[in-house]
Amino acid sequence: MNKTVKLYGIIFIIVMLILALLEINKTEVTDWRKNFDVNQKSPFGLFVFNKEVNNLLDKEVKRTELSPYNYYKTNKEKPHNILIIQSEIDFESWKKILETVKSGSDALIIAEDFHPKIADSLRFTPSYVSVRSENVFKLTDEKFSADSIKIDKLPANQGFSRIDKAHEILGKAVLDGGKVNFIKVNFGKGHLYLHTEPLILTNYYLLKPENQKYVQDVFSYLPKRETVWFTESNKAATESQSPLRFILSKPALRFAWWLLLAGLLLFVIFNAKRKQRIVPIIEPLKNKSVEFVKSIGNLYLQEGDFHDMMAKKAQYFLNRVRLDFMIDTQNLDEKFAQTLHLKTGKSIEKINEAIDFIKRGQDPYASVMKEDLVKMNRLLDEILK
């Protein structure tokens, strides 16, 4: 075994030891986001509620990931219970819910906010009613007077600021002077039960025994019959169930995965140094355009046809004036000179001198010298700068 192999082996072992120490000493970070996901065991997930909801309602709960609009478009059911938790309900789905409730169903909707059009039509106003970092909720019914729930982590502090007199107040926030957070709205043959704090159903609060009775009381308002739970917004829409996600979710498998990747990386590096062929250096082709132009210029100078060179320079100059300054070069008169003077900022004397040179270059019978060509070239280049 040569020194290179030993060196890579030592580096590999050191890296693996560092990874192992980091994994062993890693502190799990608690996810306090309000995800309301039935698959999440984080504090504000609905994993516990999802497991216990059948016992809570004493009936089998039918879960659907369809929106209320799509569900009721294809399902015509007898009166039943509707459950929705912290869901962004579109207006068309709201209309389907109200149609179903009007026919005799009951809906329990627990959310921080409600669609403005629906709130307006049902004559209540959801609003931000508190700035407290904690609160205690109780129900107004005397038989539930001993039951309450304390919300001490990230309360929504939402409630109802205006309620129609026909609506029944079922629950209030004790520490906010009795701000209403749970109401009953009679609608046709059915009822809507609206609660503004979905945190009461999350893992963090349901796992506390003193809170469970309050949640049971809230659900006791629903009749004992089939319940349809719309879970569309209670599952991570983009969550991948791929094998890689499963591997990364398990600490032991995750460590093995990183170990494998580190080993493959070192293997590739080691083999690349041993087997990579020498790549020849290919010089890029040189740009010889400038040399070519110089050669052409020298040919013209050797020929001594200064008049032809002045004509070509004049033609090039006028073409640039047309393209760059959008000036008509048909007539090289006083108007042309004035326009070019304004657009280039050069003195009118230089412009007129340049026009004289151009006209001499265009005149086949004009006599020109080398000095005329040099002066014209310098003058036209100065104007175009």
mmCIF file of C-alpha atoms in Angstrom:
data_model
loop_
_atom_site.group_PDB
_atom_site.id
_atom_site.type_symbol
_atom_site.label_atom_id
_atom_site.label_comp_id
_atom_site.label_asym_id
_atom_site.label_seq_id
_atom_site.Cartn_x
_atom_site.Cartn_y
_atom_site.Cartn_z
ATOM 1 C CA MET A 1 0.000 0.000 0.000
ATOM 2 C CA ASN A 2 1.610 3.259 -1.147
ATOM 3 C CA LYS A 3 1.583 6.561 0.698
ATOM 4 C CA THR A 4 -1.227 8.063 -1.440
ATOM 5 C CA VAL A 5 -3.661 5.254 -0.564
ATOM 6 C CA LYS A 6 -2.788 5.572 3.134
ATOM 7 C CA LEU A 7 -3.335 9.342 3.014
ATOM 8 C CA TYR A 8 -6.791 8.999 1.442
ATOM 9 C CA GLY A 9 -7.683 6.282 3.939
ATOM 10 C CA ILE A 10 -6.747 8.503 6.895
ATOM 11 C CA ILE A 11 -8.717 11.445 5.444
ATOM 12 C CA PHE A 12 -11.752 9.204 4.926
ATOM 13 C CA ILE A 13 -11.661 7.926 8.516
ATOM 14 C CA ILE A 14 -11.300 11.469 9.922
ATOM 15 C CA VAL A 15 -14.253 12.729 7.864
ATOM 16 C CA MET A 16 -16.411 9.820 9.002
ATOM 17 C CA LEU A 17 -15.527 10.410 12.649
ATOM 18 C CA ILE A 18 -16.428 14.097 12.342
ATOM 19 C CA LEU A 19 -19.768 13.230 10.709
ATOM 20 C CA ALA A 20 -20.503 10.673 13.419
ATOM 21 C CA LEU A 21 -19.757 13.163 16.214
ATOM 22 C CA LEU A 22 -21.917 15.820 14.577
ATOM 23 C CA GLU A 23 -24.794 13.357 14.199
ATOM 24 C CA ILE A 24 -24.540 12.158 17.801
ATOM 25 C CA ASN A 25 -24.379 15.667 19.277
ATOM 26 C CA LYS A 26 -26.956 17.198 16.958
ATOM 27 C CA THR A 27 -29.827 18.924 18.738
ATOM 28 C CA GLU A 28 -33.220 18.440 17.147
ATOM 29 C CA VAL A 29 -34.796 21.788 16.249
ATOM 30 C CA THR A 30 -38.517 22.036 16.990
ATOM 31 C CA ASP A 31 -40.598 23.168 14.038
ATOM 32 C CA TRP A 32 -43.102 25.724 15.379
ATOM 33 C CA ARG A 33 -44.642 26.539 12.012
ATOM 34 C CA LYS A 34 -48.432 26.355 11.806
ATOM 35 C CA ASN A 35 -48.600 23.657 9.144
ATOM 36 C CA PHE A 36 -51.885 21.947 10.226
ATOM 37 C CA ASP A 37 -50.654 18.839 8.413
ATOM 38 C CA VAL A 38 -52.261 15.505 9.356
ATOM 39 C CA ASN A 39 -48.930 13.715 8.771
ATOM 40 C CA GLN A 40 -46.793 16.044 10.897
ATOM 41 C CA LYS A 41 -45.842 15.271 14.511
ATOM 42 C CA SER A 42 -44.514 18.812 14.999
ATOM 43 C CA PRO A 43 -46.276 20.944 17.657
ATOM 44 C CA PHE A 44 -48.727 22.523 15.231
ATOM 45 C CA GLY A 45 -49.407 19.477 13.070
ATOM 46 C CA LEU A 46 -52.670 17.479 13.185
ATOM 47 C CA PHE A 47 -51.197 13.990 13.578
ATOM 48 C CA VAL A 48 -52.858 13.302 16.966
ATOM 49 C CA PHE A 49 -56.202 14.770 15.910
ATOM 50 C CA ASN A 50 -56.162 12.690 12.726
ATOM 51 C CA LYS A 51 -55.719 9.528 14.826
ATOM 52 C CA GLU A 52 -58.411 10.415 17.378
ATOM 53 C CA VAL A 53 -61.092 12.158 15.301
ATOM 54 C CA ASN A 54 -63.151 8.971 14.832
ATOM 55 C CA ASN A 55 -63.347 8.497 18.620
ATOM 56 C CA LEU A 56 -64.125 12.184 19.057
ATOM 57 C CA LEU A 57 -67.201 11.982 16.825
ATOM 58 C CA ASP A 58 -68.178 8.376 17.649
ATOM 59 C CA LYS A 59 -68.550 7.826 13.921
ATOM 60 C CA GLU A 60 -66.264 6.961 11.033
ATOM 61 C CA VAL A 61 -64.948 10.154 9.437
ATOM 62 C CA LYS A 62 -64.777 10.281 5.658
ATOM 63 C CA ARG A 63 -61.647 12.131 4.515
ATOM 64 C CA THR A 64 -61.360 13.709 1.074
ATOM 65 C CA GLU A 65 -58.615 15.742 -0.559
ATOM 66 C CA LEU A 66 -61.074 17.250 -3.044
ATOM 67 C CA SER A 67 -62.236 20.825 -2.631
ATOM 68 C CA PRO A 68 -65.860 21.177 -1.450
ATOM 69 C CA TYR A 69 -66.785 22.432 -4.921
ATOM 70 C CA ASN A 70 -65.370 19.369 -6.706
ATOM 71 C CA TYR A 71 -66.654 16.973 -4.040
ATOM 72 C CA TYR A 72 -70.282 18.107 -4.065
ATOM 73 C CA LYS A 73 -70.275 18.394 -7.839
ATOM 74 C CA THR A 74 -70.049 14.586 -8.039
ATOM 75 C CA ASN A 75 -71.437 13.489 -4.637
ATOM 76 C CA LYS A 76 -75.074 13.990 -3.689
ATOM 77 C CA GLU A 77 -75.360 12.863 -0.074
ATOM 78 C CA LYS A 78 -78.024 12.937 2.596
ATOM 79 C CA PRO A 79 -77.564 15.477 5.435
ATOM 80 C CA HIS A 80 -74.190 14.996 7.137
ATOM 81 C CA ASN A 81 -71.479 16.873 9.042
ATOM 82 C CA ILE A 82 -68.790 18.935 7.320
ATOM 83 C CA LEU A 83 -65.379 19.514 8.949
ATOM 84 C CA ILE A 84 -62.850 22.052 7.651
ATOM 85 C CA ILE A 85 -59.673 23.089 9.522
ATOM 86 C CA GLN A 86 -57.633 26.176 8.559
ATOM 87 C CA SER A 87 -58.340 25.938 4.847
ATOM 88 C CA GLU A 88 -58.278 28.590 2.146
ATOM 89 C CA ILE A 89 -61.810 27.956 0.864
ATOM 90 C CA ASP A 90 -62.523 29.471 -2.536
ATOM 91 C CA PHE A 91 -65.811 31.277 -3.120
ATOM 92 C CA GLU A 92 -67.291 28.525 -5.327
ATOM 93 C CA SER A 93 -66.576 25.930 -2.614
ATOM 94 C CA TRP A 94 -68.201 28.199 -0.029
ATOM 95 C CA LYS A 95 -71.344 28.326 -2.152
ATOM 96 C CA LYS A 96 -71.436 24.510 -2.303
ATOM 97 C CA ILE A 97 -71.001 24.320 1.492
ATOM 98 C CA LEU A 98 -73.868 26.752 2.062
ATOM 99 C CA GLU A 99 -76.099 24.840 -0.373
ATOM 100 C CA THR A 100 -75.379 21.619 1.523
ATOM 101 C CA VAL A 101 -75.976 23.244 4.931
ATOM 102 C CA LYS A 102 -79.203 24.798 3.696
ATOM 103 C CA SER A 103 -80.429 21.284 2.858
ATOM 104 C CA GLY A 104 -79.885 20.076 6.446
ATOM 105 C CA SER A 105 -76.166 19.444 6.927
ATOM 106 C CA ASP A 106 -74.042 20.977 9.707
ATOM 107 C CA ALA A 107 -70.577 22.463 9.121
ATOM 108 C CA LEU A 108 -67.846 22.978 11.723
ATOM 109 C CA ILE A 109 -65.229 25.327 10.288
ATOM 110 C CA ILE A 110 -62.215 26.122 12.469
ATOM 111 C CA ALA A 111 -60.050 28.764 10.813
ATOM 112 C CA GLU A 112 -58.276 32.027 11.558
ATOM 113 C CA ASP A 113 -60.135 33.861 8.811
ATOM 114 C CA PHE A 114 -63.177 33.553 6.551
ATOM 115 C CA HIS A 115 -63.979 34.647 3.000
ATOM 116 C CA PRO A 116 -65.067 38.335 3.083
ATOM 117 C CA LYS A 117 -68.092 37.778 0.831
ATOM 118 C CA ILE A 118 -69.320 34.896 2.990
ATOM 119 C CA ALA A 119 -68.767 36.851 6.206
ATOM 120 C CA ASP A 120 -70.734 39.736 4.737
ATOM 121 C CA SER A 121 -73.627 37.563 3.537
ATOM 122 C CA LEU A 122 -73.848 35.730 6.885
ATOM 123 C CA ARG A 123 -73.653 39.040 8.766
ATOM 124 C CA PHE A 124 -70.549 38.661 10.898
ATOM 125 C CA THR A 125 -67.144 40.358 10.862
ATOM 126 C CA PRO A 126 -63.973 38.357 11.606
ATOM 127 C CA SER A 127 -61.182 40.556 12.931
ATOM 128 C CA TYR A 128 -58.002 40.767 15.003
ATOM 129 C CA VAL A 129 -59.310 41.222 18.548
ATOM 130 C CA SER A 130 -56.270 40.863 20.816
ATOM 131 C CA VAL A 131 -52.525 41.404 21.136
ATOM 132 C CA ARG A 132 -52.004 38.916 23.966
ATOM 133 C CA SER A 133 -49.347 36.219 23.792
ATOM 134 C CA GLU A 134 -51.716 33.800 25.535
ATOM 135 C CA ASN A 135 -55.430 33.394 26.138
ATOM 136 C CA VAL A 136 -58.016 31.110 27.723
ATOM 137 C CA PHE A 137 -61.113 29.954 25.832
ATOM 138 C CA LYS A 138 -64.365 28.811 27.423
ATOM 139 C CA LEU A 139 -67.795 27.888 26.088
ATOM 140 C CA THR A 140 -70.904 29.825 27.089
ATOM 141 C CA ASP A 141 -73.085 26.786 27.825
ATOM 142 C CA GLU A 142 -73.326 26.246 31.599
ATOM 143 C CA LYS A 143 -72.829 22.497 31.290
ATOM 144 C CA PHE A 144 -69.353 23.184 29.872
ATOM 145 C CA SER A 145 -68.410 25.850 32.439
ATOM 146 C CA ALA A 146 -65.708 23.689 34.051
ATOM 147 C CA ASP A 147 -63.905 23.104 30.744
ATOM 148 C CA SER A 148 -61.419 25.478 29.125
ATOM 149 C CA ILE A 149 -58.269 25.550 27.026
ATOM 150 C CA LYS A 150 -55.221 27.777 27.469
ATOM 151 C CA ILE A 151 -53.538 28.928 24.253
ATOM 152 C CA ASP A 152 -50.038 29.964 25.320
ATOM 153 C CA LYS A 153 -48.082 29.462 22.102
ATOM 154 C CA LEU A 154 -48.611 31.704 19.051
ATOM 155 C CA PRO A 155 -52.361 32.336 19.387
ATOM 156 C CA ALA A 156 -54.146 33.645 16.298
ATOM 157 C CA ASN A 157 -55.947 36.292 18.412
ATOM 158 C CA GLN A 158 -58.780 36.275 15.889
ATOM 159 C CA GLY A 159 -62.448 36.652 16.752
ATOM 160 C CA PHE A 160 -65.725 38.226 15.701
ATOM 161 C CA SER A 161 -66.127 41.968 16.218
ATOM 162 C CA ARG A 162 -69.668 42.265 14.801
ATOM 163 C CA ILE A 163 -72.265 39.502 14.934
ATOM 164 C CA ASP A 164 -75.878 39.446 13.831
ATOM 165 C CA LYS A 165 -78.294 39.182 16.755
ATOM 166 C CA ALA A 166 -79.766 36.018 15.249
ATOM 167 C CA HIS A 167 -76.450 34.188 15.656
ATOM 168 C CA GLU A 168 -75.730 32.273 18.860
ATOM 169 C CA ILE A 169 -72.492 32.914 20.762
ATOM 170 C CA LEU A 170 -70.990 29.577 21.815
ATOM 171 C CA GLY A 171 -67.523 30.548 23.049
ATOM 172 C CA LYS A 172 -65.415 33.463 24.253
ATOM 173 C CA ALA A 173 -61.841 34.429 25.138
ATOM 174 C CA VAL A 174 -61.772 34.877 28.921
ATOM 175 C CA LEU A 175 -58.686 37.129 29.173
ATOM 176 C CA ASP A 176 -59.948 39.604 26.574
ATOM 177 C CA GLY A 177 -63.109 40.691 28.310
ATOM 178 C CA GLY A 178 -65.233 38.069 26.630
ATOM 179 C CA LYS A 179 -64.259 38.531 22.980
ATOM 180 C CA VAL A 180 -66.302 36.099 20.879
ATOM 181 C CA ASN A 181 -64.412 33.348 19.059
ATOM 182 C CA PHE A 182 -67.059 30.621 18.506
ATOM 183 C CA ILE A 183 -70.525 31.200 17.011
ATOM 184 C CA LYS A 184 -73.457 29.246 15.606
ATOM 185 C CA VAL A 185 -75.168 30.492 12.442
ATOM 186 C CA ASN A 186 -78.543 29.018 11.512
ATOM 187 C CA PHE A 187 -78.777 28.603 7.745
ATOM 188 C CA GLY A 188 -81.786 26.959 6.127
ATOM 189 C CA LYS A 189 -82.300 23.513 7.653
ATOM 190 C CA GLY A 190 -78.711 23.287 8.923
ATOM 191 C CA HIS A 191 -76.152 25.156 10.985
ATOM 192 C CA LEU A 192 -72.675 26.625 10.611
ATOM 193 C CA TYR A 193 -70.336 26.407 13.618
ATOM 194 C CA LEU A 194 -67.448 28.857 13.200
ATOM 195 C CA HIS A 195 -64.386 28.837 15.495
ATOM 196 C CA THR A 196 -61.411 31.191 14.999
ATOM 197 C CA GLU A 197 -58.569 29.234 16.672
ATOM 198 C CA PRO A 198 -57.436 26.081 14.790
ATOM 199 C CA LEU A 199 -54.532 25.613 17.233
ATOM 200 C CA ILE A 200 -56.938 23.844 19.628
ATOM 201 C CA LEU A 201 -56.689 20.744 17.391
ATOM 202 C CA THR A 202 -52.900 20.645 17.051
ATOM 203 C CA ASN A 203 -50.552 18.112 18.657
ATOM 204 C CA TYR A 204 -49.160 20.604 21.175
ATOM 205 C CA TYR A 205 -52.544 21.299 22.767
ATOM 206 C CA LEU A 206 -54.314 17.950 22.284
ATOM 207 C CA LEU A 207 -51.545 16.086 24.109
ATOM 208 C CA LYS A 208 -52.323 18.074 27.266
ATOM 209 C CA PRO A 209 -55.067 16.175 29.165
ATOM 210 C CA GLU A 210 -56.612 19.375 30.574
ATOM 211 C CA ASN A 211 -57.399 20.599 27.036
ATOM 212 C CA GLN A 212 -59.097 17.500 25.678
ATOM 213 C CA LYS A 213 -62.468 18.114 27.327
ATOM 214 C CA TYR A 214 -62.803 21.541 25.691
ATOM 215 C CA VAL A 215 -62.207 20.019 22.231
ATOM 216 C CA GLN A 216 -64.785 17.295 22.958
ATOM 217 C CA ASP A 217 -67.277 19.998 23.951
ATOM 218 C CA VAL A 218 -66.715 21.895 20.689
ATOM 219 C CA PHE A 219 -67.360 18.767 18.620
ATOM 220 C CA SER A 220 -70.389 17.809 20.718
ATOM 221 C CA TYR A 221 -72.431 20.417 18.829
ATOM 222 C CA LEU A 222 -72.292 18.226 15.724
ATOM 223 C CA PRO A 223 -75.005 15.527 15.419
ATOM 224 C CA LYS A 224 -73.887 11.891 15.586
ATOM 225 C CA ARG A 225 -73.861 11.082 11.884
ATOM 226 C CA GLU A 226 -71.399 10.773 9.009
ATOM 227 C CA THR A 227 -68.752 13.507 8.869
ATOM 228 C CA VAL A 228 -66.881 14.552 5.727
ATOM 229 C CA TRP A 229 -63.497 16.098 6.517
ATOM 230 C CA PHE A 230 -61.978 18.166 3.714
ATOM 231 C CA THR A 231 -58.248 17.607 4.221
ATOM 232 C CA GLU A 232 -57.069 19.341 1.027
ATOM 233 C CA SER A 233 -55.178 22.032 2.978
ATOM 234 C CA ASN A 234 -54.131 19.683 5.794
ATOM 235 C CA LYS A 235 -51.544 17.777 3.768
ATOM 236 C CA ALA A 236 -48.247 19.078 2.443
ATOM 237 C CA ALA A 237 -48.978 19.644 -1.236
ATOM 238 C CA THR A 238 -45.380 19.344 -2.360
ATOM 239 C CA GLU A 239 -44.247 16.620 0.034
ATOM 240 C CA SER A 240 -42.361 13.946 -1.837
ATOM 241 C CA GLN A 241 -42.782 10.311 -0.798
ATOM 242 C CA SER A 242 -39.611 9.280 -2.628
ATOM 243 C CA PRO A 243 -37.165 6.714 -1.198
ATOM 244 C CA LEU A 244 -34.604 9.490 -0.662
ATOM 245 C CA ARG A 245 -37.009 11.463 1.558
ATOM 246 C CA PHE A 246 -37.624 8.301 3.600
ATOM 247 C CA ILE A 247 -33.870 7.714 3.969
ATOM 248 C CA LEU A 248 -33.221 11.306 5.055
ATOM 249 C CA SER A 249 -36.078 11.174 7.570
ATOM 250 C CA LYS A 250 -34.375 8.353 9.555
ATOM 251 C CA PRO A 251 -31.198 9.363 11.462
ATOM 252 C CA ALA A 252 -29.426 6.015 10.996
ATOM 253 C CA LEU A 253 -30.222 5.796 7.283
ATOM 254 C CA ARG A 254 -29.326 9.448 6.807
ATOM 255 C CA PHE A 255 -25.889 8.882 8.374
ATOM 256 C CA ALA A 256 -25.333 5.816 6.164
ATOM 257 C CA TRP A 257 -26.344 7.852 3.113
ATOM 258 C CA TRP A 258 -23.820 10.608 3.837
ATOM 259 C CA LEU A 259 -21.186 7.957 4.563
ATOM 260 C CA LEU A 260 -21.816 6.408 1.149
ATOM 261 C CA LEU A 261 -21.615 9.771 -0.622
ATOM 262 C CA ALA A 262 -18.367 10.691 1.140
ATOM 263 C CA GLY A 263 -16.840 7.336 0.187
ATOM 264 C CA LEU A 264 -17.876 7.728 -3.448
ATOM 265 C CA LEU A 265 -16.441 11.246 -3.548
ATOM 266 C CA LEU A 266 -13.059 10.101 -2.255
ATOM 267 C CA PHE A 267 -13.091 7.158 -4.680
ATOM 268 C CA VAL A 268 -13.723 9.477 -7.630
ATOM 269 C CA ILE A 269 -10.988 11.897 -6.524
ATOM 270 C CA PHE A 270 -8.475 9.071 -6.031
ATOM 271 C CA ASN A 271 -9.226 7.423 -9.387
ATOM 272 C CA ALA A 272 -9.260 10.724 -11.254
ATOM 273 C CA LYS A 273 -5.695 11.476 -10.117
ATOM 274 C CA ARG A 274 -4.533 7.999 -11.211
ATOM 275 C CA LYS A 275 -6.354 7.500 -14.519
ATOM 276 C CA GLN A 276 -7.059 10.898 -16.032
ATOM 277 C CA ARG A 277 -5.318 11.339 -19.379
ATOM 278 C CA ILE A 278 -3.173 14.347 -20.137
ATOM 279 C CA VAL A 279 -5.292 16.810 -22.051
ATOM 280 C CA PRO A 280 -3.309 18.528 -24.807
ATOM 281 C CA ILE A 281 -3.361 22.316 -24.839
ATOM 282 C CA ILE A 282 -4.792 23.570 -28.116
ATOM 283 C CA GLU A 283 -3.931 27.163 -28.832
ATOM 284 C CA PRO A 284 -6.967 29.181 -30.004
ATOM 285 C CA LEU A 285 -6.863 30.615 -33.490
ATOM 286 C CA LYS A 286 -5.432 34.108 -33.523
ATOM 287 C CA ASN A 287 -7.529 37.010 -34.762
ATOM 288 C CA LYS A 288 -5.535 38.448 -37.668
ATOM 289 C CA SER A 289 -8.197 40.847 -38.887
ATOM 290 C CA VAL A 290 -6.137 43.892 -37.868
ATOM 291 C CA GLU A 291 -3.069 42.613 -39.725
ATOM 292 C CA PHE A 292 -5.220 41.989 -42.784
ATOM 293 C CA VAL A 293 -6.606 45.525 -42.742
ATOM 294 C CA LYS A 294 -3.105 46.948 -42.355
ATOM 295 C CA SER A 295 -1.922 44.911 -45.331
ATOM 296 C CA ILE A 296 -4.759 46.216 -47.498
ATOM 297 C CA GLY A 297 -3.982 49.776 -46.382
ATOM 298 C CA ASN A 298 -0.312 49.364 -47.241
ATOM 299 C CA LEU A 299 -1.254 48.109 -50.708
ATOM 300 C CA TYR A 300 -3.304 51.233 -51.297
ATOM 301 C CA LEU A 301 -0.441 53.445 -50.118
ATOM 302 C CA GLN A 302 2.016 51.626 -52.366
ATOM 303 C CA GLU A 303 -0.292 52.111 -55.345
ATOM 304 C CA GLY A 304 -0.445 55.835 -54.530
ATOM 305 C CA ASP A 305 -4.107 56.236 -55.590
ATOM 306 C CA PHE A 306 -4.952 58.845 -52.945
ATOM 307 C CA HIS A 307 -8.058 60.035 -54.782
ATOM 308 C CA ASP A 308 -9.657 56.551 -54.683
ATOM 309 C CA MET A 309 -8.863 56.240 -50.965
ATOM 310 C CA MET A 310 -10.449 59.653 -50.296
ATOM 311 C CA ALA A 311 -13.592 58.550 -52.177
ATOM 312 C CA LYS A 312 -13.845 55.350 -50.120
ATOM 313 C CA LYS A 313 -13.260 57.241 -46.864
ATOM 314 C CA ALA A 314 -15.983 59.744 -47.842
ATOM 315 C CA GLN A 315 -18.374 56.886 -48.658
ATOM 316 C CA TYR A 316 -17.667 55.178 -45.312
ATOM 317 C CA PHE A 317 -18.124 58.455 -43.405
ATOM 318 C CA LEU A 318 -21.484 59.264 -45.034
ATOM 319 C CA ASN A 319 -22.722 55.723 -44.360
ATOM 320 C CA ARG A 320 -21.850 56.117 -40.657
ATOM 321 C CA VAL A 321 -23.657 59.480 -40.557
ATOM 322 C CA ARG A 322 -26.808 57.883 -41.969
ATOM 323 C CA LEU A 323 -26.725 54.937 -39.540
ATOM 324 C CA ASP A 324 -25.526 56.647 -36.360
ATOM 325 C CA PHE A 325 -27.147 60.066 -36.652
ATOM 326 C CA MET A 326 -30.090 59.314 -38.975
ATOM 327 C CA ILE A 327 -29.173 62.248 -41.260
ATOM 328 C CA ASP A 328 -29.955 62.288 -44.983
ATOM 329 C CA THR A 329 -26.672 62.582 -46.940
ATOM 330 C CA GLN A 330 -28.189 63.099 -50.383
ATOM 331 C CA ASN A 331 -27.405 66.820 -50.376
ATOM 332 C CA LEU A 332 -24.263 68.041 -48.638
ATOM 333 C CA ASP A 333 -25.641 71.552 -48.254
ATOM 334 C CA GLU A 334 -25.885 74.102 -45.431
ATOM 335 C CA LYS A 335 -28.860 72.243 -43.869
ATOM 336 C CA PHE A 336 -26.812 69.033 -43.746
ATOM 337 C CA ALA A 337 -23.889 70.858 -42.155
ATOM 338 C CA GLN A 338 -26.102 72.473 -39.510
ATOM 339 C CA THR A 339 -27.816 69.159 -38.607
ATOM 340 C CA LEU A 340 -24.486 67.328 -38.305
ATOM 341 C CA HIS A 341 -23.124 70.186 -36.200
ATOM 342 C CA LEU A 342 -26.068 69.888 -33.767
ATOM 343 C CA LYS A 343 -25.898 66.113 -33.481
ATOM 344 C CA THR A 344 -22.132 65.761 -33.109
ATOM 345 C CA GLY A 345 -21.381 68.950 -31.192
ATOM 346 C CA LYS A 346 -18.426 69.675 -33.494
ATOM 347 C CA SER A 347 -17.798 73.215 -34.694
ATOM 348 C CA ILE A 348 -19.463 74.343 -37.925
ATOM 349 C CA GLU A 349 -16.027 75.239 -39.324
ATOM 350 C CA LYS A 350 -14.822 71.625 -38.970
ATOM 351 C CA ILE A 351 -18.059 70.333 -40.489
ATOM 352 C CA ASN A 352 -17.727 72.606 -43.537
ATOM 353 C CA GLU A 353 -14.066 71.671 -43.961
ATOM 354 C CA ALA A 354 -15.022 67.974 -43.858
ATOM 355 C CA ILE A 355 -17.733 68.556 -46.494
ATOM 356 C CA ASP A 356 -15.161 70.180 -48.776
ATOM 357 C CA PHE A 357 -12.880 67.137 -48.464
ATOM 358 C CA ILE A 358 -15.808 64.770 -49.141
ATOM 359 C CA LYS A 359 -16.799 66.688 -52.272
ATOM 360 C CA ARG A 360 -13.191 66.581 -53.518
ATOM 361 C CA GLY A 361 -13.128 62.843 -52.930
ATOM 362 C CA GLN A 362 -16.390 62.444 -54.862
ATOM 363 C CA ASP A 363 -15.140 64.611 -57.768
ATOM 364 C CA PRO A 364 -13.307 62.279 -60.214
ATOM 365 C CA TYR A 365 -11.404 65.215 -61.732
ATOM 366 C CA ALA A 366 -10.195 66.747 -58.464
ATOM 367 C CA SER A 367 -6.469 66.727 -57.793
ATOM 368 C CA VAL A 368 -5.539 65.450 -54.313
ATOM 369 C CA MET A 369 -2.294 64.875 -52.477
ATOM 370 C CA LYS A 370 -1.264 62.461 -49.733
ATOM 371 C CA GLU A 371 -1.439 65.308 -47.213
ATOM 372 C CA ASP A 372 -5.092 65.917 -48.191
ATOM 373 C CA LEU A 373 -5.912 62.247 -47.533
ATOM 374 C CA VAL A 374 -4.202 62.291 -44.121
ATOM 375 C CA LYS A 375 -5.926 65.516 -43.060
ATOM 376 C CA MET A 376 -9.340 64.309 -44.293
ATOM 377 C CA ASN A 377 -8.962 60.986 -42.491
ATOM 378 C CA ARG A 378 -8.057 62.694 -39.195
ATOM 379 C CA LEU A 379 -10.895 65.229 -39.530
ATOM 380 C CA LEU A 380 -13.638 62.680 -40.341
ATOM 381 C CA ASP A 381 -12.545 60.361 -37.517
ATOM 382 C CA GLU A 382 -12.653 63.284 -35.087
ATOM 383 C CA ILE A 383 -16.244 64.129 -36.106
ATOM 384 C CA LEU A 384 -17.384 60.519 -35.632
ATOM 385 C CA LYS A 385 -15.935 60.211 -32.119
#
